[in-house]
Amino acid sequence: MFMADIAGVRVLYTGDYSCEEDCHLCAAEILQFSLYFNFEKMAKTIRRLAEKTPEVGETVSGFLVKKAFTYQIMAHDDLHVFSQLSTENISQRITIAYSGAFGVLKHRLKQIFESVESLPDEESEGPAFRVPERLTVKYESEKHISLHWRSDPISDMVSDSVIISILLIPILITSYC
C-alpha cells in the first residue's frame, strides 16, 4: 500500500498484485491520524514499598522486576511472593595456611584498609579482628587463619584483597631480607 499523486490528486494505492481489480481511494476518503509514543518508563512499587509514599528525591531500594510490558519495584522480602525467585544469605569461610605473626598480618591490613578493629577474645574464641565491618579474620592455630564473611559483592571484593595480602606477606618478607 502506498500513496501516489496522480494528476494533482493524491490517491492511496492498495494493489494486491493479483487478478482482482485494484482499489483506488481519493485523499478526501483517507482519514488523517497521528501516533504519539511516550518513551518514559514507569515502575510501580508493590506490597511493602507501596505502603509509604516516598518524598521527592528520596531513594527507593528494591528489585526491579519486568513482567510483560510492566515494571514493578518490590522489597527483598516480597520477591518470593510475586515471582518464582528466592533469595538466600550465604556465609562464607576460608582457612588459609599462614605461619607468620598475627600482628604482622593485622599491621599489613591496617595499611590497606581504613578500619581494622580488634574483637574481644570472648566473642571470637581467640585473637581476631574485623576488616571494614564486613570480614572477620581469626587466628586458628600457628599454621592457619580463617576468614568469615557474609557474601555480597563488596564483601567478596574485600575478602579477595585480604586473601591476596595474606598470600603476599611471606613473599614481601623474603624480598626485604
mmCIF file with all atom_site columns, C-alpha atoms in Angstrom:
data_model
loop_
_atom_site.group_PDB
_atom_site.id
_atom_site.type_symbol
_atom_site.label_atom_id
_atom_site.label_alt_id
_atom_site.label_comp_id
_atom_site.label_asym_id
_atom_site.label_entity_id
_atom_site.label_seq_id
_atom_site.pdbx_PDB_ins_code
_atom_site.Cartn_x
_atom_site.Cartn_y
_atom_site.Cartn_z
_atom_site.occupancy
_atom_site.B_iso_or_equiv
_atom_site.pdbx_formal_charge
_atom_site.auth_seq_id
_atom_site.auth_comp_id
_atom_site.auth_asym_id
_atom_site.auth_atom_id
_atom_site.pdbx_PDB_model_num
ATOM 1   C CA . MET A 1 1   ? 0.000   0.000   0.000   1.00 0.00 ? 1   MET A CA 1
ATOM 2   C CA . PHE A 1 2   ? 1.373   3.436   -0.894  1.00 0.00 ? 2   PHE A CA 1
ATOM 3   C CA . MET A 1 3   ? 0.219   6.993   -1.567  1.00 0.00 ? 3   MET A CA 1
ATOM 4   C CA . ALA A 1 4   ? 0.506   8.215   -5.173  1.00 0.00 ? 4   ALA A CA 1
ATOM 5   C CA . ASP A 1 5   ? -0.009  11.690  -6.615  1.00 0.00 ? 5   ASP A CA 1
ATOM 6   C CA . ILE A 1 6   ? -1.772  11.278  -9.993  1.00 0.00 ? 6   ILE A CA 1
ATOM 7   C CA . ALA A 1 7   ? -2.564  14.452  -11.913 1.00 0.00 ? 7   ALA A CA 1
ATOM 8   C CA . GLY A 1 8   ? -2.543  16.543  -8.728  1.00 0.00 ? 8   GLY A CA 1
ATOM 9   C CA . VAL A 1 9   ? -4.876  14.145  -6.881  1.00 0.00 ? 9   VAL A CA 1
ATOM 10  C CA . ARG A 1 10  ? -3.463  12.139  -4.010  1.00 0.00 ? 10  ARG A CA 1
ATOM 11  C CA . VAL A 1 11  ? -4.558  8.535   -4.237  1.00 0.00 ? 11  VAL A CA 1
ATOM 12  C CA . LEU A 1 12  ? -3.941  5.676   -1.835  1.00 0.00 ? 12  LEU A CA 1
ATOM 13  C CA . TYR A 1 13  ? -2.927  2.693   -3.928  1.00 0.00 ? 13  TYR A CA 1
ATOM 14  C CA . THR A 1 14  ? -3.778  -0.678  -2.413  1.00 0.00 ? 14  THR A CA 1
ATOM 15  C CA . GLY A 1 15  ? -2.754  -3.182  -5.043  1.00 0.00 ? 15  GLY A CA 1
ATOM 16  C CA . ASP A 1 16  ? -2.526  -6.811  -4.116  1.00 0.00 ? 16  ASP A CA 1
ATOM 17  C CA . TYR A 1 17  ? -0.896  -7.799  -7.419  1.00 0.00 ? 17  TYR A CA 1
ATOM 18  C CA . SER A 1 18  ? -3.490  -10.479 -8.157  1.00 0.00 ? 18  SER A CA 1
ATOM 19  C CA . CYS A 1 19  ? -6.118  -10.883 -10.871 1.00 0.00 ? 19  CYS A CA 1
ATOM 20  C CA . GLU A 1 20  ? -8.545  -8.708  -8.930  1.00 0.00 ? 20  GLU A CA 1
ATOM 21  C CA . GLU A 1 21  ? -9.009  -5.133  -9.915  1.00 0.00 ? 21  GLU A CA 1
ATOM 22  C CA . ASP A 1 22  ? -7.024  -2.603  -7.904  1.00 0.00 ? 22  ASP A CA 1
ATOM 23  C CA . CYS A 1 23  ? -8.838  -0.331  -5.465  1.00 0.00 ? 23  CYS A CA 1
ATOM 24  C CA . HIS A 1 24  ? -8.129  3.414   -5.547  1.00 0.00 ? 24  HIS A CA 1
ATOM 25  C CA . LEU A 1 25  ? -9.246  5.810   -2.813  1.00 0.00 ? 25  LEU A CA 1
ATOM 26  C CA . CYS A 1 26  ? -9.177  9.589   -3.128  1.00 0.00 ? 26  CYS A CA 1
ATOM 27  C CA . ALA A 1 27  ? -7.354  11.612  -0.498  1.00 0.00 ? 27  ALA A CA 1
ATOM 28  C CA . ALA A 1 28  ? -10.670 13.008  0.739   1.00 0.00 ? 28  ALA A CA 1
ATOM 29  C CA . GLU A 1 29  ? -11.696 9.469   1.737   1.00 0.00 ? 29  GLU A CA 1
ATOM 30  C CA . ILE A 1 30  ? -8.498  8.838   3.762   1.00 0.00 ? 30  ILE A CA 1
ATOM 31  C CA . LEU A 1 31  ? -8.587  9.731   7.460   1.00 0.00 ? 31  LEU A CA 1
ATOM 32  C CA . GLN A 1 32  ? -5.561  11.573  8.833   1.00 0.00 ? 32  GLN A CA 1
ATOM 33  C CA . PHE A 1 33  ? -4.170  10.266  12.120  1.00 0.00 ? 33  PHE A CA 1
ATOM 34  C CA . SER A 1 34  ? -1.060  10.688  14.241  1.00 0.00 ? 34  SER A CA 1
ATOM 35  C CA . LEU A 1 35  ? 0.549   8.345   16.740  1.00 0.00 ? 35  LEU A CA 1
ATOM 36  C CA . TYR A 1 36  ? 2.340   9.684   19.793  1.00 0.00 ? 36  TYR A CA 1
ATOM 37  C CA . PHE A 1 37  ? 4.685   7.496   21.794  1.00 0.00 ? 37  PHE A CA 1
ATOM 38  C CA . ASN A 1 38  ? 5.756   8.140   25.355  1.00 0.00 ? 38  ASN A CA 1
ATOM 39  C CA . PHE A 1 39  ? 9.300   6.899   25.861  1.00 0.00 ? 39  PHE A CA 1
ATOM 40  C CA . GLU A 1 40  ? 9.215   7.214   29.645  1.00 0.00 ? 40  GLU A CA 1
ATOM 41  C CA . LYS A 1 41  ? 9.211   4.005   31.602  1.00 0.00 ? 41  LYS A CA 1
ATOM 42  C CA . MET A 1 42  ? 7.188   3.813   34.769  1.00 0.00 ? 42  MET A CA 1
ATOM 43  C CA . ALA A 1 43  ? 7.639   1.295   37.544  1.00 0.00 ? 43  ALA A CA 1
ATOM 44  C CA . LYS A 1 44  ? 5.056   0.685   40.240  1.00 0.00 ? 44  LYS A CA 1
ATOM 45  C CA . THR A 1 45  ? 6.015   -0.113  43.785  1.00 0.00 ? 45  THR A CA 1
ATOM 46  C CA . ILE A 1 46  ? 4.130   -3.021  45.262  1.00 0.00 ? 46  ILE A CA 1
ATOM 47  C CA . ARG A 1 47  ? 3.438   -4.542  48.670  1.00 0.00 ? 47  ARG A CA 1
ATOM 48  C CA . ARG A 1 48  ? 5.807   -3.213  51.375  1.00 0.00 ? 48  ARG A CA 1
ATOM 49  C CA . LEU A 1 49  ? 7.347   -0.498  49.228  1.00 0.00 ? 49  LEU A CA 1
ATOM 50  C CA . ALA A 1 50  ? 3.870   0.805   48.349  1.00 0.00 ? 50  ALA A CA 1
ATOM 51  C CA . GLU A 1 51  ? 2.858   1.239   51.987  1.00 0.00 ? 51  GLU A CA 1
ATOM 52  C CA . LYS A 1 52  ? 4.709   4.554   52.296  1.00 0.00 ? 52  LYS A CA 1
ATOM 53  C CA . THR A 1 53  ? 4.817   7.195   49.570  1.00 0.00 ? 53  THR A CA 1
ATOM 54  C CA . PRO A 1 54  ? 8.425   8.330   49.029  1.00 0.00 ? 54  PRO A CA 1
ATOM 55  C CA . GLU A 1 55  ? 9.289   12.027  49.242  1.00 0.00 ? 55  GLU A CA 1
ATOM 56  C CA . VAL A 1 56  ? 10.630  13.861  46.193  1.00 0.00 ? 56  VAL A CA 1
ATOM 57  C CA . GLY A 1 57  ? 14.288  12.926  45.739  1.00 0.00 ? 57  GLY A CA 1
ATOM 58  C CA . GLU A 1 58  ? 14.091  10.001  48.183  1.00 0.00 ? 58  GLU A CA 1
ATOM 59  C CA . THR A 1 59  ? 15.737  6.790   47.017  1.00 0.00 ? 59  THR A CA 1
ATOM 60  C CA . VAL A 1 60  ? 13.591  3.672   46.734  1.00 0.00 ? 60  VAL A CA 1
ATOM 61  C CA . SER A 1 61  ? 15.551  0.475   47.157  1.00 0.00 ? 61  SER A CA 1
ATOM 62  C CA . GLY A 1 62  ? 14.335  -2.895  45.922  1.00 0.00 ? 62  GLY A CA 1
ATOM 63  C CA . PHE A 1 63  ? 14.260  -5.295  42.996  1.00 0.00 ? 63  PHE A CA 1
ATOM 64  C CA . LEU A 1 64  ? 13.108  -4.122  39.562  1.00 0.00 ? 64  LEU A CA 1
ATOM 65  C CA . VAL A 1 65  ? 11.013  -6.896  38.010  1.00 0.00 ? 65  VAL A CA 1
ATOM 66  C CA . LYS A 1 66  ? 9.752   -6.788  34.424  1.00 0.00 ? 66  LYS A CA 1
ATOM 67  C CA . LYS A 1 67  ? 6.543   -8.690  33.701  1.00 0.00 ? 67  LYS A CA 1
ATOM 68  C CA . ALA A 1 68  ? 5.270   -8.476  30.114  1.00 0.00 ? 68  ALA A CA 1
ATOM 69  C CA . PHE A 1 69  ? 5.441   -4.725  29.450  1.00 0.00 ? 69  PHE A CA 1
ATOM 70  C CA . THR A 1 70  ? 5.149   -3.516  33.039  1.00 0.00 ? 70  THR A CA 1
ATOM 71  C CA . TYR A 1 71  ? 7.827   -2.810  35.622  1.00 0.00 ? 71  TYR A CA 1
ATOM 72  C CA . GLN A 1 72  ? 7.441   -3.350  39.346  1.00 0.00 ? 72  GLN A CA 1
ATOM 73  C CA . ILE A 1 73  ? 9.738   -2.474  42.220  1.00 0.00 ? 73  ILE A CA 1
ATOM 74  C CA . MET A 1 74  ? 9.421   -4.789  45.185  1.00 0.00 ? 74  MET A CA 1
ATOM 75  C CA . ALA A 1 75  ? 11.159  -5.248  48.501  1.00 0.00 ? 75  ALA A CA 1
ATOM 76  C CA . HIS A 1 76  ? 13.657  -8.026  49.057  1.00 0.00 ? 76  HIS A CA 1
ATOM 77  C CA . ASP A 1 77  ? 11.225  -9.924  51.303  1.00 0.00 ? 77  ASP A CA 1
ATOM 78  C CA . ASP A 1 78  ? 8.397   -9.770  48.731  1.00 0.00 ? 78  ASP A CA 1
ATOM 79  C CA . LEU A 1 79  ? 10.360  -11.330 45.870  1.00 0.00 ? 79  LEU A CA 1
ATOM 80  C CA . HIS A 1 80  ? 9.213   -14.900 46.551  1.00 0.00 ? 80  HIS A CA 1
ATOM 81  C CA . VAL A 1 81  ? 5.544   -13.785 46.735  1.00 0.00 ? 81  VAL A CA 1
ATOM 82  C CA . PHE A 1 82  ? 5.422   -12.203 43.271  1.00 0.00 ? 82  PHE A CA 1
ATOM 83  C CA . SER A 1 83  ? 7.914   -14.360 41.385  1.00 0.00 ? 83  SER A CA 1
ATOM 84  C CA . GLN A 1 84  ? 9.404   -17.823 41.393  1.00 0.00 ? 84  GLN A CA 1
ATOM 85  C CA . LEU A 1 85  ? 12.735  -16.421 42.573  1.00 0.00 ? 85  LEU A CA 1
ATOM 86  C CA . SER A 1 86  ? 14.084  -16.778 46.080  1.00 0.00 ? 86  SER A CA 1
ATOM 87  C CA . THR A 1 87  ? 16.961  -15.152 47.916  1.00 0.00 ? 87  THR A CA 1
ATOM 88  C CA . GLU A 1 88  ? 19.406  -16.606 50.406  1.00 0.00 ? 88  GLU A CA 1
ATOM 89  C CA . ASN A 1 89  ? 22.165  -15.267 52.616  1.00 0.00 ? 89  ASN A CA 1
ATOM 90  C CA . ILE A 1 90  ? 25.431  -17.112 52.210  1.00 0.00 ? 90  ILE A CA 1
ATOM 91  C CA . SER A 1 91  ? 28.050  -17.149 54.950  1.00 0.00 ? 91  SER A CA 1
ATOM 92  C CA . GLN A 1 92  ? 31.493  -17.985 53.650  1.00 0.00 ? 92  GLN A CA 1
ATOM 93  C CA . ARG A 1 93  ? 34.544  -19.291 55.436  1.00 0.00 ? 93  ARG A CA 1
ATOM 94  C CA . ILE A 1 94  ? 38.007  -19.997 54.141  1.00 0.00 ? 94  ILE A CA 1
ATOM 95  C CA . THR A 1 95  ? 41.017  -21.338 56.020  1.00 0.00 ? 95  THR A CA 1
ATOM 96  C CA . ILE A 1 96  ? 44.425  -20.264 54.753  1.00 0.00 ? 96  ILE A CA 1
ATOM 97  C CA . ALA A 1 97  ? 47.844  -21.639 55.637  1.00 0.00 ? 97  ALA A CA 1
ATOM 98  C CA . TYR A 1 98  ? 49.723  -18.798 57.362  1.00 0.00 ? 98  TYR A CA 1
ATOM 99  C CA . SER A 1 99  ? 52.648  -19.322 59.698  1.00 0.00 ? 99  SER A CA 1
ATOM 100 C CA . GLY A 1 100 ? 53.638  -15.683 60.196  1.00 0.00 ? 100 GLY A CA 1
ATOM 101 C CA . ALA A 1 101 ? 52.895  -13.473 63.157  1.00 0.00 ? 101 ALA A CA 1
ATOM 102 C CA . PHE A 1 102 ? 49.243  -12.475 63.546  1.00 0.00 ? 102 PHE A CA 1
ATOM 103 C CA . GLY A 1 103 ? 50.306  -8.913  64.447  1.00 0.00 ? 103 GLY A CA 1
ATOM 104 C CA . VAL A 1 104 ? 52.181  -8.565  61.152  1.00 0.00 ? 104 VAL A CA 1
ATOM 105 C CA . LEU A 1 105 ? 49.025  -9.505  59.259  1.00 0.00 ? 105 LEU A CA 1
ATOM 106 C CA . LYS A 1 106 ? 46.957  -7.001  61.241  1.00 0.00 ? 106 LYS A CA 1
ATOM 107 C CA . HIS A 1 107 ? 49.551  -4.257  60.617  1.00 0.00 ? 107 HIS A CA 1
ATOM 108 C CA . ARG A 1 108 ? 49.615  -5.033  56.883  1.00 0.00 ? 108 ARG A CA 1
ATOM 109 C CA . LEU A 1 109 ? 45.806  -4.859  56.636  1.00 0.00 ? 109 LEU A CA 1
ATOM 110 C CA . LYS A 1 110 ? 45.773  -1.560  58.590  1.00 0.00 ? 110 LYS A CA 1
ATOM 111 C CA . GLN A 1 111 ? 47.966  -0.128  55.830  1.00 0.00 ? 111 GLN A CA 1
ATOM 112 C CA . ILE A 1 112 ? 45.385  -1.156  53.206  1.00 0.00 ? 112 ILE A CA 1
ATOM 113 C CA . PHE A 1 113 ? 42.043  -0.559  54.946  1.00 0.00 ? 113 PHE A CA 1
ATOM 114 C CA . GLU A 1 114 ? 40.844  2.424   56.954  1.00 0.00 ? 114 GLU A CA 1
ATOM 115 C CA . SER A 1 115 ? 39.278  0.456   59.782  1.00 0.00 ? 115 SER A CA 1
ATOM 116 C CA . VAL A 1 116 ? 40.691  -2.706  61.308  1.00 0.00 ? 116 VAL A CA 1
ATOM 117 C CA . GLU A 1 117 ? 39.065  -3.370  64.701  1.00 0.00 ? 117 GLU A CA 1
ATOM 118 C CA . SER A 1 118 ? 40.207  -5.942  67.239  1.00 0.00 ? 118 SER A CA 1
ATOM 119 C CA . LEU A 1 119 ? 37.495  -8.228  68.559  1.00 0.00 ? 119 LEU A CA 1
ATOM 120 C CA . PRO A 1 120 ? 37.232  -9.285  72.210  1.00 0.00 ? 120 PRO A CA 1
ATOM 121 C CA . ASP A 1 121 ? 38.534  -12.800 72.914  1.00 0.00 ? 121 ASP A CA 1
ATOM 122 C CA . GLU A 1 122 ? 35.157  -13.879 74.369  1.00 0.00 ? 122 GLU A CA 1
ATOM 123 C CA . GLU A 1 123 ? 33.364  -13.085 71.092  1.00 0.00 ? 123 GLU A CA 1
ATOM 124 C CA . SER A 1 124 ? 35.845  -14.723 68.750  1.00 0.00 ? 124 SER A CA 1
ATOM 125 C CA . GLU A 1 125 ? 37.394  -17.582 70.829  1.00 0.00 ? 125 GLU A CA 1
ATOM 126 C CA . GLY A 1 126 ? 40.957  -16.341 70.293  1.00 0.00 ? 126 GLY A CA 1
ATOM 127 C CA . PRO A 1 127 ? 42.727  -13.449 68.608  1.00 0.00 ? 127 PRO A CA 1
ATOM 128 C CA . ALA A 1 128 ? 40.621  -11.929 65.834  1.00 0.00 ? 128 ALA A CA 1
ATOM 129 C CA . PHE A 1 129 ? 39.893  -8.656  64.112  1.00 0.00 ? 129 PHE A CA 1
ATOM 130 C CA . ARG A 1 130 ? 37.293  -7.277  61.769  1.00 0.00 ? 130 ARG A CA 1
ATOM 131 C CA . VAL A 1 131 ? 38.191  -5.612  58.465  1.00 0.00 ? 131 VAL A CA 1
ATOM 132 C CA . PRO A 1 132 ? 35.809  -2.778  57.329  1.00 0.00 ? 132 PRO A CA 1
ATOM 133 C CA . GLU A 1 133 ? 32.916  -4.219  59.371  1.00 0.00 ? 133 GLU A CA 1
ATOM 134 C CA . ARG A 1 134 ? 32.457  -6.970  56.781  1.00 0.00 ? 134 ARG A CA 1
ATOM 135 C CA . LEU A 1 135 ? 35.121  -9.614  57.210  1.00 0.00 ? 135 LEU A CA 1
ATOM 136 C CA . THR A 1 136 ? 36.418  -11.342 60.337  1.00 0.00 ? 136 THR A CA 1
ATOM 137 C CA . VAL A 1 137 ? 39.982  -12.677 60.402  1.00 0.00 ? 137 VAL A CA 1
ATOM 138 C CA . LYS A 1 138 ? 40.557  -15.321 63.133  1.00 0.00 ? 138 LYS A CA 1
ATOM 139 C CA . TYR A 1 139 ? 43.753  -16.913 64.389  1.00 0.00 ? 139 TYR A CA 1
ATOM 140 C CA . GLU A 1 140 ? 43.012  -20.659 64.323  1.00 0.00 ? 140 GLU A CA 1
ATOM 141 C CA . SER A 1 141 ? 46.462  -22.159 65.024  1.00 0.00 ? 141 SER A CA 1
ATOM 142 C CA . GLU A 1 142 ? 50.163  -21.454 64.491  1.00 0.00 ? 142 GLU A CA 1
ATOM 143 C CA . LYS A 1 143 ? 49.794  -22.565 60.884  1.00 0.00 ? 143 LYS A CA 1
ATOM 144 C CA . HIS A 1 144 ? 46.260  -21.433 59.924  1.00 0.00 ? 144 HIS A CA 1
ATOM 145 C CA . ILE A 1 145 ? 43.976  -18.432 59.946  1.00 0.00 ? 145 ILE A CA 1
ATOM 146 C CA . SER A 1 146 ? 40.355  -18.282 58.846  1.00 0.00 ? 146 SER A CA 1
ATOM 147 C CA . LEU A 1 147 ? 38.257  -15.614 57.176  1.00 0.00 ? 147 LEU A CA 1
ATOM 148 C CA . HIS A 1 148 ? 34.483  -15.338 57.751  1.00 0.00 ? 148 HIS A CA 1
ATOM 149 C CA . TRP A 1 149 ? 32.058  -13.083 55.850  1.00 0.00 ? 149 TRP A CA 1
ATOM 150 C CA . ARG A 1 150 ? 28.502  -12.815 54.543  1.00 0.00 ? 150 ARG A CA 1
ATOM 151 C CA . SER A 1 151 ? 28.557  -12.984 50.781  1.00 0.00 ? 151 SER A CA 1
ATOM 152 C CA . ASP A 1 152 ? 27.732  -9.852  48.806  1.00 0.00 ? 152 ASP A CA 1
ATOM 153 C CA . PRO A 1 153 ? 29.697  -8.125  46.036  1.00 0.00 ? 153 PRO A CA 1
ATOM 154 C CA . ILE A 1 154 ? 31.555  -5.691  48.315  1.00 0.00 ? 154 ILE A CA 1
ATOM 155 C CA . SER A 1 155 ? 32.395  -8.258  50.999  1.00 0.00 ? 155 SER A CA 1
ATOM 156 C CA . ASP A 1 156 ? 33.628  -10.644 48.309  1.00 0.00 ? 156 ASP A CA 1
ATOM 157 C CA . MET A 1 157 ? 35.969  -7.950  46.952  1.00 0.00 ? 157 MET A CA 1
ATOM 158 C CA . VAL A 1 158 ? 37.255  -7.190  50.459  1.00 0.00 ? 158 VAL A CA 1
ATOM 159 C CA . SER A 1 159 ? 37.851  -10.896 51.113  1.00 0.00 ? 159 SER A CA 1
ATOM 160 C CA . ASP A 1 160 ? 39.702  -11.272 47.803  1.00 0.00 ? 160 ASP A CA 1
ATOM 161 C CA . SER A 1 161 ? 42.040  -8.400  48.668  1.00 0.00 ? 161 SER A CA 1
ATOM 162 C CA . VAL A 1 162 ? 42.645  -9.766  52.188  1.00 0.00 ? 162 VAL A CA 1
ATOM 163 C CA . ILE A 1 163 ? 43.430  -13.235 50.795  1.00 0.00 ? 163 ILE A CA 1
ATOM 164 C CA . ILE A 1 164 ? 45.904  -11.765 48.312  1.00 0.00 ? 164 ILE A CA 1
ATOM 165 C CA . SER A 1 165 ? 47.520  -9.720  51.089  1.00 0.00 ? 165 SER A CA 1
ATOM 166 C CA . ILE A 1 166 ? 47.863  -12.817 53.280  1.00 0.00 ? 166 ILE A CA 1
ATOM 167 C CA . LEU A 1 167 ? 49.425  -14.821 50.460  1.00 0.00 ? 167 LEU A CA 1
ATOM 168 C CA . LEU A 1 168 ? 51.844  -11.994 49.585  1.00 0.00 ? 168 LEU A CA 1
ATOM 169 C CA . ILE A 1 169 ? 53.173  -11.382 53.129  1.00 0.00 ? 169 ILE A CA 1
ATOM 170 C CA . PRO A 1 170 ? 55.755  -14.241 53.029  1.00 0.00 ? 170 PRO A CA 1
ATOM 171 C CA . ILE A 1 171 ? 56.933  -13.105 49.583  1.00 0.00 ? 171 ILE A CA 1
ATOM 172 C CA . LEU A 1 172 ? 57.305  -9.499  50.729  1.00 0.00 ? 172 LEU A CA 1
ATOM 173 C CA . ILE A 1 173 ? 59.198  -10.515 53.890  1.00 0.00 ? 173 ILE A CA 1
ATOM 174 C CA . THR A 1 174 ? 61.704  -12.650 51.941  1.00 0.00 ? 174 THR A CA 1
ATOM 175 C CA . SER A 1 175 ? 62.200  -9.903  49.331  1.00 0.00 ? 175 SER A CA 1
ATOM 176 C CA . TYR A 1 176 ? 63.141  -7.359  52.049  1.00 0.00 ? 176 TYR A CA 1
ATOM 177 C CA . CYS A 1 177 ? 65.633  -9.718  53.716  1.00 0.00 ? 177 CYS A CA 1
#
